């Protein structure tokens, strides 16, 4: 808990330190210097005139967007006495659980490595480099032998770990009591209830127009759609991140979505960004990592088999192979509860000077990881822009879905929120499913871990991800999961086994996301 | 109701800040013993039921760091000879509750702060541009204003930049040689 004035100064100092030396900073300096030649800049009011010039030429807006982006991504400063691990994750037992989970993953990776006798990384021979470069745009045609590789872990392994998460200071008696939760998650995190969610998601309410509902064929476009598109074009013309974030809460028109998302994530695809992507590409060409085979395997198992995403297979390789070599992703570990794995050069185990992070970006892909990228391929066709958007989405949102933390958007909180919502508003259904051995979280966990990618139709998925960006939170995933159960409640009450319950909920591709969310939040009798 | 008693010998002339880490305490009250009228010592409440955990059945605030300033206290905390921290946790679900890493800072010794750039405290308020009235501007004034901007630029340039330069990074994969193994 920090004094508000001191908190504000710390935040300002942190934002300034992060923006100093960035390309935006040098561009602003250059613009200010260039403006000195203009007649409207007078010497006696130099500071004010330059500030006005930067305002009218749109540079102040760019700076505002950069500051807004920093505030959105980084958590508010804790007390200065708090050590760095407290900023990553305040609860000691969660840090410990994340540490043991990471050790398990590394053990699995290590044993696969020794079993198959494949090095973690090696330099590609020159002819192989040439071959890969020529085939860069069609890596999907490659058919390497991946039969011996297996994914390091799958979402259901992760669910087992979360189910066993316990606070040692909490009375976890075996006897059923008010202390024990009826669901699978047993940690007492604070989650929102429906009145609080109604307030947070107020733009989704029944009296406000939504794309996904009010743009259907039966509704004349003059009522909502035309005006909404006009406002969207205006927001894009103004180039204002904060306004864009507010706008997308009501949904993005398809034609404007790519630009609006780039504006919210503050991605401008400058020449230096393209150059950075090219550098990552050359890293892929020169060195072969074991993680590459895991990525190939994952893409072949998931995205290539999906009716909507198989066409983007080549894009997925181009993005994910570069992603594993991108060391700028390491920055997100300051606010993530996870820690990147370290590897030591052979023979120098334990010596810090010979330690490197492996993979270079610190993220080991799991089964289904490529599904985070696949929906974005519908929006962006230029590999470097697609790459930057995915990277930004990962370090803002997706990393929370596969690490153990107490953050309100972390997967543990989402699971607890889902179970609590279901228990409170559909108690009969919850009780019935529990009695037949079909705990609801066992079915909905995989939806939430993948942010519903691969389960919903793509247009519906993009409408859902609009709201994730708009509200800067993943809680909507838990609300949607509960809403899906509410929608299929009648069928679920008749099933008598977990397999039958899975079958009822196997196909979500016909669901319309926004009506479900609206009904669950605003039209259910509480 | 558990409490932590602190005897301060020699008495602290002025308490500036109290810093601690919470461990599942929901509400905190602090009483201090001060010299009263006529040489006696009396107990005074300086903090009443400060809420550390807004929702005592859940984890919010349970292991956070807190800092109490002088100006948040109900009374003067001068010449303190003893302090009593009264901890309350109404929820029965927790096994233990306490506060840890308690530190008391007299004035002059502020709790460890992040390093602020010095110019942050010297930001000038927005200035009114001087009207010319047909005269030349005062050269002293002009040169100080330009100098201020120049100094600001120099200070910023001298600071360590946190932003990445990007294309000059050395790829770590070039460092891996042979078959490195991950630690178990």
XYZ file of C-alpha atoms in Angstrom:
710
model
C 0.000 0.000 0.000
C 1.585 3.193 -1.109
C 0.954 6.844 -0.420
C -0.844 8.198 -3.565
C 1.688 10.991 -4.208
C 4.674 8.747 -3.855
C 2.966 6.111 -5.966
C 2.392 8.654 -8.739
C 6.023 9.863 -8.664
C 7.293 6.288 -8.794
C 5.029 5.542 -11.736
C 6.166 8.661 -13.599
C 9.826 7.857 -12.940
C 9.361 4.293 -14.150
C 7.553 5.296 -17.354
C 10.174 7.958 -18.118
C 12.994 5.477 -17.583
C 11.371 2.998 -19.949
C 10.697 5.509 -22.709
C 14.115 7.182 -22.507
C 16.417 6.153 -25.306
C 13.576 4.520 -27.205
C 13.085 5.335 -30.861
C 10.022 7.427 -29.954
C 12.225 9.570 -27.730
C 14.768 10.249 -30.486
C 11.994 10.935 -32.984
C 10.448 13.489 -30.613
C 13.826 15.166 -30.144
C 14.343 15.305 -33.898
C 10.872 16.763 -34.436
C 11.473 19.380 -31.766
C 14.780 20.382 -33.392
C 13.235 20.489 -36.877
C 10.419 22.656 -35.598
C 12.894 25.359 -34.573
C 13.035 26.419 -38.218
C 9.311 27.052 -38.334
C 8.145 30.696 -38.139
C 5.519 30.060 -35.446
C 8.178 29.010 -32.909
C 9.315 32.112 -31.113
C 12.338 32.323 -28.876
C 10.712 33.926 -25.868
C 8.039 31.252 -25.566
C 10.169 28.407 -26.885
C 8.936 25.690 -24.549
C 5.251 26.456 -25.029
C 5.528 26.789 -28.806
C 7.352 23.519 -29.210
C 4.772 21.809 -26.998
C 1.963 23.276 -29.140
C 3.725 22.168 -32.303
C 4.098 18.618 -30.998
C 0.418 18.640 -30.074
C -0.843 19.799 -33.481
C 1.456 17.560 -35.494
C 0.226 14.437 -33.650
C 3.479 13.624 -31.860
C 2.019 14.295 -28.430
C -0.650 11.707 -29.236
C 2.052 9.143 -30.038
C 3.719 9.879 -26.715
C 0.369 9.561 -24.936
C -0.182 6.201 -26.584
C 3.258 4.996 -25.498
C 2.656 6.116 -21.889
C -0.798 4.492 -21.920
C 0.714 1.275 -23.174
C 3.299 1.265 -20.363
C 0.625 1.889 -17.732
C -1.514 -0.939 -19.084
C 1.223 -3.525 -19.160
C 3.232 -2.923 -16.010
C 1.671 -3.329 -12.585
C 1.402 -0.332 -10.274
C 4.492 0.063 -8.093
C 4.530 -1.735 -4.759
C 6.171 -0.418 -1.693
C 9.913 0.078 -2.300
C 10.676 -2.449 0.452
C 9.003 -5.165 -1.637
C 11.588 -7.463 -3.242
C 11.348 -8.282 -6.991
C 9.764 -11.687 -6.369
C 6.910 -9.936 -4.545
C 6.186 -7.912 -7.675
C 6.129 -11.134 -9.720
C 3.790 -12.837 -7.258
C 2.904 -11.621 -3.755
C 1.920 -14.995 -2.260
C 4.843 -17.153 -1.166
C 3.105 -20.531 -1.627
C 2.127 -19.666 -5.206
C 5.718 -18.772 -6.017
C 6.773 -22.129 -4.617
C 4.136 -23.988 -6.620
C 5.178 -22.226 -9.832
C 8.816 -23.110 -9.077
C 8.040 -26.828 -8.661
C 5.883 -26.832 -11.786
C 8.742 -25.303 -13.753
C 11.149 -27.931 -12.379
C 8.782 -30.644 -13.583
C 8.616 -29.181 -17.075
C 12.384 -28.887 -17.261
C 12.813 -32.472 -16.093
C 10.472 -33.630 -18.826
C 12.317 -31.602 -21.455
C 15.688 -32.772 -20.213
C 14.719 -36.441 -20.245
C 13.362 -36.118 -23.784
C 16.633 -34.515 -24.761
C 18.787 -37.305 -23.316
C 16.473 -40.044 -24.605
C 16.584 -38.795 -28.174
C 20.208 -37.675 -27.869
C 19.459 -34.346 -29.520
C 21.314 -31.179 -28.480
C 19.308 -28.290 -27.102
C 20.806 -26.037 -29.759
C 23.221 -26.412 -32.605
C 24.456 -24.393 -35.532
C 22.995 -25.403 -38.864
C 25.464 -26.483 -41.591
C 25.701 -24.041 -44.517
C 23.749 -26.117 -47.036
C 20.916 -26.643 -44.554
C 20.797 -22.875 -43.951
C 20.471 -22.212 -47.677
C 17.737 -24.798 -47.976
C 15.742 -23.358 -45.082
C 16.053 -19.834 -46.470
C 14.686 -20.900 -49.824
C 11.822 -22.767 -48.174
C 11.052 -20.019 -45.623
C 7.603 -19.282 -46.981
C 6.542 -22.912 -47.249
C 7.899 -24.623 -44.178
C 4.610 -26.477 -43.916
C 5.608 -28.685 -46.820
C 8.497 -30.046 -44.764
C 7.725 -33.422 -43.241
C 10.388 -33.995 -40.588
C 10.191 -37.133 -38.484
C 8.530 -35.956 -35.300
C 7.191 -39.285 -34.090
C 9.668 -39.481 -31.211
C 8.839 -36.003 -29.945
C 6.034 -35.472 -27.527
C 4.640 -32.199 -26.157
C 6.274 -31.217 -22.881
C 2.883 -30.933 -21.188
C -0.793 -30.591 -22.025
C -3.436 -28.429 -20.345
C -4.822 -31.366 -18.382
C -1.438 -31.920 -16.676
C -1.493 -28.278 -15.662
C -5.027 -28.662 -14.287
C -3.832 -31.485 -12.011
C -1.202 -29.151 -10.563
C -3.756 -26.378 -9.968
C -6.128 -28.811 -8.279
C -3.417 -29.682 -5.764
C -2.573 -26.073 -4.969
C -3.032 -25.413 -1.257
C -2.338 -22.518 1.044
C -0.450 -23.955 4.043
C -1.999 -21.286 6.268
C -5.553 -22.196 5.296
C -7.598 -24.762 7.151
C -7.836 -27.417 4.473
C -9.633 -30.025 6.554
C -10.735 -33.256 4.898
C -14.184 -32.902 6.430
C -16.546 -31.001 4.139
C -17.167 -27.574 5.665
C -17.699 -24.016 4.592
C -13.950 -23.716 4.233
C -13.685 -26.225 1.422
C -14.701 -25.156 -2.012
C -17.013 -27.508 -3.880
C -15.093 -27.128 -7.101
C -11.603 -28.259 -8.035
C -9.747 -25.088 -7.017
C -9.146 -24.856 -3.278
C -7.309 -21.553 -2.878
C -9.261 -18.637 -1.403
C -8.620 -15.972 -4.007
C -10.908 -12.997 -4.331
C -13.127 -13.284 -7.379
C -15.897 -10.997 -8.577
C -19.566 -11.782 -8.322
C -22.226 -10.899 -10.887
C -23.086 -7.427 -9.538
C -19.383 -6.488 -9.687
C -19.026 -8.014 -13.161
C -22.101 -6.080 -14.328
C -20.400 -2.910 -13.264
C -17.054 -3.790 -14.816
C -18.575 -4.944 -18.101
C -21.229 -2.221 -18.208
C -20.674 -1.612 -21.943
C -22.029 -5.100 -22.636
C -25.409 -4.331 -21.107
C -28.742 -4.802 -22.843
C -29.353 -1.162 -23.673
C -26.000 -0.621 -25.438
C -25.403 -1.647 -29.026
C -22.944 -4.489 -29.633
C -21.301 -5.920 -32.660
C -22.181 -9.585 -32.549
C -25.793 -8.794 -31.729
C -26.960 -5.541 -33.274
C -25.265 -6.091 -36.620
C -27.179 -9.250 -37.495
C -29.129 -9.475 -40.746
C -32.499 -8.727 -39.151
C -31.424 -5.418 -37.645
C -31.316 -2.458 -40.054
C -27.781 -1.044 -40.082
C -29.026 2.523 -39.426
C -29.865 1.591 -35.848
C -26.340 0.933 -34.695
C -23.884 -0.501 -37.176
C -23.382 2.486 -39.480
C -22.832 4.906 -36.636
C -20.460 2.517 -34.878
C -18.344 2.133 -38.016
C -18.241 5.921 -38.410
C -17.048 6.345 -34.836
C -14.422 3.648 -35.428
C -13.056 5.476 -38.453
C -12.867 8.641 -36.413
C -10.963 6.884 -33.619
C -8.474 5.556 -36.170
C -8.033 9.020 -37.663
C -7.276 10.426 -34.200
C -4.769 7.631 -33.505
C -5.670 7.547 -29.822
C -4.946 4.244 -27.989
C -7.150 4.926 -24.997
C -10.131 5.875 -27.162
C -9.612 2.746 -29.277
C -9.563 0.582 -26.171
C -12.868 2.080 -25.042
C -14.333 1.722 -28.536
C -13.620 -1.996 -28.995
C -15.638 -2.866 -25.892
C -18.652 -2.734 -28.169
C -16.904 -4.797 -30.811
C -14.720 -3.985 -33.836
C -16.011 -3.778 -37.407
C -14.142 -6.397 -39.416
C -12.616 -3.874 -41.797
C -11.147 -1.796 -38.956
C -10.145 -4.557 -36.555
C -6.513 -5.005 -37.665
C -5.737 -1.290 -37.346
C -7.635 -0.851 -34.093
C -5.871 -3.756 -32.409
C -2.499 -2.433 -33.591
C -3.424 0.981 -32.153
C -4.441 -0.462 -28.779
C -1.269 -2.573 -28.561
C 0.748 0.439 -29.743
C 2.328 -1.421 -32.676
C 3.354 0.839 -35.543
C 5.627 -1.433 -37.602
C 8.494 1.004 -37.894
C 11.537 0.136 -40.062
C 13.490 -0.838 -36.957
C 10.759 -3.306 -35.988
C 10.934 -4.909 -39.429
C 14.706 -5.020 -39.122
C 14.392 -6.713 -35.711
C 12.114 -9.363 -37.205
C 14.577 -9.962 -40.025
C 17.335 -10.393 -37.474
C 15.246 -13.010 -35.623
C 14.643 -14.745 -38.946
C 18.384 -14.929 -39.586
C 18.822 -16.412 -36.081
C 16.339 -19.131 -37.035
C 18.267 -19.854 -40.221
C 21.614 -20.076 -38.491
C 20.752 -22.116 -35.402
C 18.494 -25.064 -34.818
C 16.848 -25.386 -31.397
C 15.209 -28.463 -29.877
C 12.226 -26.234 -29.125
C 11.733 -25.865 -32.905
C 10.780 -29.526 -33.129
C 8.286 -29.050 -30.299
C 6.776 -26.160 -32.240
C 6.574 -28.192 -35.448
C 4.918 -31.021 -33.568
C 2.412 -28.692 -31.912
C 1.441 -27.002 -35.173
C 1.020 -30.351 -36.925
C -1.123 -31.697 -34.083
C -3.372 -28.690 -33.571
C -3.547 -25.907 -36.139
C -2.974 -28.091 -39.198
C -5.933 -30.253 -38.227
C -8.262 -27.337 -37.715
C -10.691 -26.504 -40.516
C -10.213 -22.779 -40.129
C -6.511 -22.499 -39.464
C -4.735 -25.109 -41.557
C -4.206 -22.566 -44.355
C -2.013 -20.495 -42.054
C 0.426 -23.274 -41.186
C 3.388 -21.524 -42.849
C 2.675 -18.245 -41.064
C 2.608 -20.079 -37.742
C 6.114 -21.436 -38.240
C 7.380 -18.021 -39.318
C 6.024 -16.446 -36.154
C 6.691 -19.129 -33.540
C 10.231 -20.008 -34.595
C 11.200 -16.340 -34.375
C 9.286 -15.965 -31.103
C 11.449 -18.564 -29.334
C 14.584 -16.605 -30.203
C 13.299 -13.190 -29.141
C 15.081 -12.090 -25.965
C 12.890 -8.981 -25.592
C 10.191 -11.352 -24.320
C 12.379 -11.880 -21.224
C 11.250 -8.445 -19.993
C 7.792 -9.747 -19.162
C 9.249 -12.004 -16.478
C 9.495 -8.989 -14.142
C 5.716 -9.013 -13.745
C 5.031 -12.697 -14.477
C 5.178 -15.290 -11.684
C 7.235 -17.534 -13.988
C 11.016 -17.631 -14.268
C 12.808 -18.487 -17.509
C 14.785 -21.751 -17.435
C 18.546 -21.490 -17.463
C 20.938 -23.657 -19.337
C 24.671 -23.992 -18.862
C 27.373 -24.541 -21.450
C 28.615 -28.105 -21.315
C 31.003 -28.659 -18.468
C 30.256 -25.378 -16.765
C 27.185 -26.373 -14.787
C 26.397 -23.894 -12.036
C 28.759 -21.162 -13.189
C 26.698 -18.034 -13.703
C 28.964 -16.536 -16.408
C 28.171 -19.522 -18.635
C 24.409 -19.488 -18.067
C 21.967 -18.609 -20.814
C 18.203 -18.723 -20.918
C 16.776 -21.599 -22.859
C 14.872 -21.132 -25.037
C 16.186 -17.570 -25.596
C 12.743 -16.107 -24.913
C 12.282 -18.215 -21.741
C 8.935 -19.687 -22.870
C 8.635 -23.451 -23.375
C 5.703 -24.174 -25.691
C 3.061 -26.666 -24.606
C 0.398 -28.586 -26.481
C -1.898 -26.022 -28.088
C 0.457 -23.044 -27.866
C 0.247 -22.359 -31.601
C -3.479 -21.719 -31.239
C -2.662 -18.363 -29.652
C -1.225 -17.216 -32.986
C -3.645 -18.836 -35.416
C -6.623 -16.424 -35.095
C -4.336 -13.431 -35.620
C -3.452 -14.743 -39.086
C -6.913 -13.685 -40.249
C -6.067 -10.075 -39.472
C -2.432 -9.600 -40.406
C -0.725 -10.833 -43.530
C 2.650 -9.219 -43.207
C 4.854 -11.533 -41.124
C 6.674 -8.817 -39.159
C 3.441 -7.086 -38.132
C 1.758 -10.410 -37.317
C 4.779 -11.275 -35.214
C 4.730 -8.030 -33.240
C 0.999 -8.232 -32.568
C 1.339 -11.809 -31.309
C 4.317 -10.949 -29.127
C 2.469 -8.018 -27.556
C -0.670 -10.107 -26.987
C 1.478 -12.793 -25.350
C 3.308 -10.476 -22.928
C 0.056 -8.715 -22.017
C -2.415 -11.567 -21.752
C -1.554 -15.086 -22.841
C 1.330 -15.663 -20.441
C -1.173 -15.532 -17.560
C -2.993 -18.550 -18.904
C -0.188 -21.004 -18.266
C 1.517 -19.799 -15.094
C 0.468 -20.102 -11.445
C -0.282 -16.709 -9.935
C -2.833 -14.867 -7.801
C -3.429 -12.142 -10.411
C -7.155 -11.556 -11.154
C -6.524 -12.448 -14.813
C -4.328 -15.444 -13.965
C -5.622 -18.900 -14.807
C -6.131 -19.836 -11.122
C -8.434 -16.845 -10.560
C -10.247 -17.537 -13.844
C -10.896 -21.141 -12.801
C -12.165 -20.065 -9.393
C -14.320 -17.341 -10.962
C -15.859 -19.880 -13.347
C -16.610 -22.365 -10.582
C -18.011 -19.680 -8.262
C -20.271 -18.219 -10.957
C -21.593 -21.655 -11.866
C -22.125 -22.642 -8.265
C -23.907 -19.418 -7.364
C -26.172 -19.153 -10.387
C -26.715 -22.730 -11.474
C -26.447 -24.606 -8.171
C -28.582 -27.548 -9.302
C -26.494 -28.057 -12.419
C -23.255 -27.749 -10.455
C -24.404 -30.244 -7.862
C -25.626 -32.693 -10.501
C -22.388 -32.577 -12.482
C -20.355 -32.995 -9.328
C -22.401 -35.997 -8.262
C -21.840 -37.809 -11.579
C -18.100 -37.182 -11.372
C -18.075 -34.497 -14.063
C -16.606 -31.478 -12.305
C -17.381 -28.588 -14.692
C -13.836 -27.224 -14.596
C -12.528 -30.447 -16.143
C -14.448 -29.547 -19.291
C -14.024 -25.775 -19.374
C -10.347 -25.643 -18.406
C -9.087 -26.335 -21.911
C -11.334 -23.586 -23.318
C -9.928 -20.973 -20.944
C -6.259 -21.994 -21.287
C -6.528 -21.511 -25.052
C -8.685 -18.369 -24.724
C -11.341 -20.339 -26.668
C -9.122 -20.474 -29.772
C -10.012 -23.530 -31.827
C -13.342 -24.009 -30.037
C -15.384 -21.056 -31.262
C -16.025 -19.995 -34.853
C -13.367 -17.463 -35.870
C -15.656 -14.447 -36.191
C -17.042 -15.147 -32.716
C -13.556 -15.672 -31.324
C -12.403 -12.316 -32.674
C -15.431 -10.611 -31.092
C -14.417 -12.202 -27.781
C -10.787 -11.097 -28.143
C -12.061 -7.546 -28.919
C -13.430 -7.491 -25.384
C -10.242 -8.923 -23.883
C -8.349 -5.994 -25.402
C -11.066 -3.509 -24.516
C -11.235 -4.431 -20.851
C -7.544 -5.342 -20.529
C -8.539 -8.447 -18.600
C -9.123 -12.145 -19.222
C -12.060 -12.461 -16.794
C -14.453 -12.503 -19.726
C -13.174 -16.001 -20.552
C -14.472 -17.350 -17.239
C -17.796 -15.530 -17.689
C -18.208 -16.993 -21.191
C -17.390 -20.492 -19.939
C -20.110 -20.191 -17.287
C -22.505 -18.739 -19.882
C -21.933 -21.742 -22.166
C -22.801 -24.108 -19.328
C -25.904 -22.035 -18.584
C -26.938 -22.259 -22.235
C -26.639 -26.029 -22.379
C -27.929 -26.559 -18.822
C -31.057 -28.466 -19.862
C -29.054 -31.074 -21.800
C -26.410 -31.282 -19.101
C -28.964 -32.045 -16.405
C -29.813 -35.259 -18.264
C -26.318 -36.678 -18.606
C -25.012 -39.352 -16.275
C -21.261 -39.425 -16.888
C -18.266 -37.207 -17.604
C -17.995 -38.541 -21.147
C -21.619 -37.667 -21.871
C -21.137 -34.171 -20.427
C -18.063 -33.725 -22.634
C -20.113 -34.804 -25.628
C -22.813 -32.207 -24.928
C -20.138 -29.507 -24.797
C -17.854 -30.882 -27.500
C -18.954 -28.572 -30.290
C -19.038 -24.821 -29.559
C -18.638 -23.747 -33.158
C -22.286 -22.740 -33.568
C -22.419 -20.546 -30.465
C -22.863 -16.783 -30.630
C -20.666 -15.289 -27.978
C -22.198 -11.861 -27.320
C -25.827 -12.922 -26.752
C -24.589 -15.598 -24.326
C -22.540 -13.086 -22.350
C -25.338 -10.515 -22.296
C -27.938 -12.995 -21.127
C -25.700 -14.459 -18.435
C -24.620 -11.092 -17.031
C -27.685 -8.919 -17.527
C -30.736 -11.053 -18.120
C -30.440 -13.885 -15.629
C -32.586 -13.665 -12.541
C -30.215 -13.651 -9.591
C -6.591 -10.652 20.204
C -2.888 -11.076 19.655
C -0.637 -8.095 19.946
C 3.005 -7.339 19.405
C 4.670 -5.222 22.046
C 7.754 -3.182 21.307
C 9.775 -1.553 24.049
C 11.820 1.336 22.739
C 14.852 2.154 24.853
C 16.036 4.894 24.412
C 12.707 6.459 23.478
C 12.328 7.350 19.813
C 12.089 11.163 19.600
C 9.939 11.145 16.462
C 8.540 8.255 14.479
C 8.479 9.023 10.757
C 7.409 5.734 9.190
C 6.481 2.198 10.168
C 7.070 -0.473 7.505
C 6.045 -4.127 7.743
C 4.986 -7.136 5.743
C 1.551 -8.531 6.442
C 0.850 -12.211 7.050
C -2.901 -12.720 7.023
C -3.787 -9.950 9.504
C -7.060 -8.275 8.553
C -7.115 -5.210 10.800
C -4.347 -3.410 12.624
C -4.521 -1.000 15.529
C -1.456 0.687 17.007
C -1.124 2.209 20.447
C 1.889 4.143 21.640
C 3.091 4.920 25.118
C 4.118 8.537 25.514
C 5.073 10.764 28.398
C 1.887 12.401 29.717
C 1.310 15.443 31.883
C 3.050 15.335 35.230
C 5.837 12.920 34.231
C 3.612 9.828 33.942
C 3.381 7.660 30.865
C 0.125 6.951 29.081
C -1.065 4.832 26.222
C -2.645 6.603 23.232
C -4.209 5.024 20.155
C -2.492 6.304 17.053
C -4.074 3.964 14.489
C -7.507 2.451 14.783
C -8.544 -0.649 12.792
C -6.576 -0.023 9.624
C -7.897 -2.457 7.056
C -5.116 -4.586 5.568
C -7.309 -7.261 3.976
C -10.486 -5.821 2.411
C -12.074 -9.279 2.235
C -10.740 -11.266 5.227
C -11.806 -14.691 3.880
C -9.747 -14.195 0.706
C -6.100 -13.624 -0.131
C -6.280 -9.948 -1.087
C -3.615 -8.021 0.858
C -2.633 -11.091 2.871
C 1.107 -10.963 2.157
C 1.521 -7.348 1.027
C 3.988 -4.737 2.235
C 2.561 -1.736 4.071
C 3.935 1.615 5.088
C 2.415 3.886 7.752
C 3.381 7.533 7.731
C 3.371 10.053 10.490
C 0.577 12.031 8.875
C -1.698 8.973 8.832
C -1.590 8.671 12.625
C -4.313 9.956 14.905
C -1.910 11.510 17.374
C 1.648 12.780 17.582
C 4.186 10.009 17.765
C 6.945 11.856 19.625
C 9.009 10.563 22.543
C 7.591 7.083 22.159
C 8.715 4.611 24.828
C 6.670 1.602 23.757
C 4.433 0.529 20.887
C 1.694 -2.071 20.817
C 0.427 -3.557 17.540
C -3.008 -5.098 17.978
C -3.823 -7.620 15.237
C -7.324 -8.764 14.367
C -8.399 -11.474 11.943
C -12.133 -12.168 12.117
C -12.088 -15.002 9.584
C -11.670 -18.498 11.088
C -10.151 -20.033 7.948
C -6.585 -18.949 8.583
C -4.318 -20.951 10.864
C -1.950 -18.135 11.873
C -1.800 -14.425 11.403
C 0.862 -11.902 12.288
C 2.968 -9.108 10.838
C 6.586 -9.594 9.836
C 9.732 -7.614 9.024
C 8.608 -4.707 11.199
C 10.802 -1.625 10.826
C 10.427 1.782 12.440
C 12.108 4.792 10.900
C 12.856 7.983 12.858
C 13.090 11.171 10.762
C 16.132 11.575 8.554
C 16.055 7.877 7.872
C 13.349 7.400 5.330
C 12.451 3.869 4.316
C 14.400 2.674 1.255
C 13.114 4.559 -1.749
C 13.577 3.977 -5.396
C 16.014 6.384 -6.901
C 14.194 9.369 -8.371
C 15.885 11.392 -11.062
C 16.616 14.726 -9.390
C 15.010 16.799 -12.127
C 11.621 15.240 -11.325
C 11.425 17.420 -8.214
C 12.403 20.518 -10.165
C 9.663 20.507 -12.780
C 8.656 24.092 -13.371
C 4.991 25.123 -13.563
C 3.658 26.177 -16.985
C 4.941 29.647 -17.823
C 3.074 32.545 -19.303
C 4.717 33.811 -22.490
C 5.938 37.399 -22.043
C 4.184 40.012 -24.219
C 6.455 42.042 -26.426
C 4.773 45.473 -26.530
C 6.971 46.305 -29.493
C 10.216 45.900 -27.523
C 12.954 43.372 -27.902
C 12.801 40.558 -25.366
C 15.131 40.684 -22.429
C 18.244 38.723 -23.500
C 18.901 37.439 -19.958
C 15.438 35.922 -19.786
C 15.749 34.313 -23.206
C 19.117 32.789 -22.450
C 17.929 31.294 -19.126
C 14.936 29.694 -20.812
C 17.001 28.200 -23.586
C 19.604 27.104 -21.065
C 16.926 25.319 -19.000
C 15.868 23.284 -21.999
C 19.461 22.491 -22.852
C 20.222 21.327 -19.308
C 17.126 19.124 -19.381
C 18.281 17.526 -22.629
C 21.777 16.974 -21.254
C 20.471 15.350 -18.080
C 18.219 13.033 -20.048
C 21.055 12.093 -22.375
C 23.303 11.300 -19.428
C 20.811 8.889 -17.917
C 21.037 5.148 -18.469
C 18.444 4.248 -21.048
C 16.279 1.247 -20.203
C 15.036 0.851 -23.773
C 16.648 -1.810 -25.914
C 18.829 -0.881 -28.842
C 17.628 -4.002 -30.582
C 19.793 -4.808 -33.507
C 23.028 -4.746 -31.547
C 22.013 -7.576 -29.270
C 24.097 -10.694 -29.429
C 21.941 -13.723 -29.889
C 22.401 -16.021 -26.891
C 22.147 -19.130 -29.026
C 25.611 -18.396 -30.345
C 26.926 -19.027 -26.860
C 25.685 -22.593 -26.693
C 28.318 -25.005 -27.780
C 28.275 -28.759 -27.705
C 25.400 -30.369 -25.867
C 24.446 -28.320 -22.888
C 22.214 -29.983 -20.332
C 19.592 -28.326 -18.214
C 19.985 -28.586 -14.446
C 17.596 -31.118 -12.917
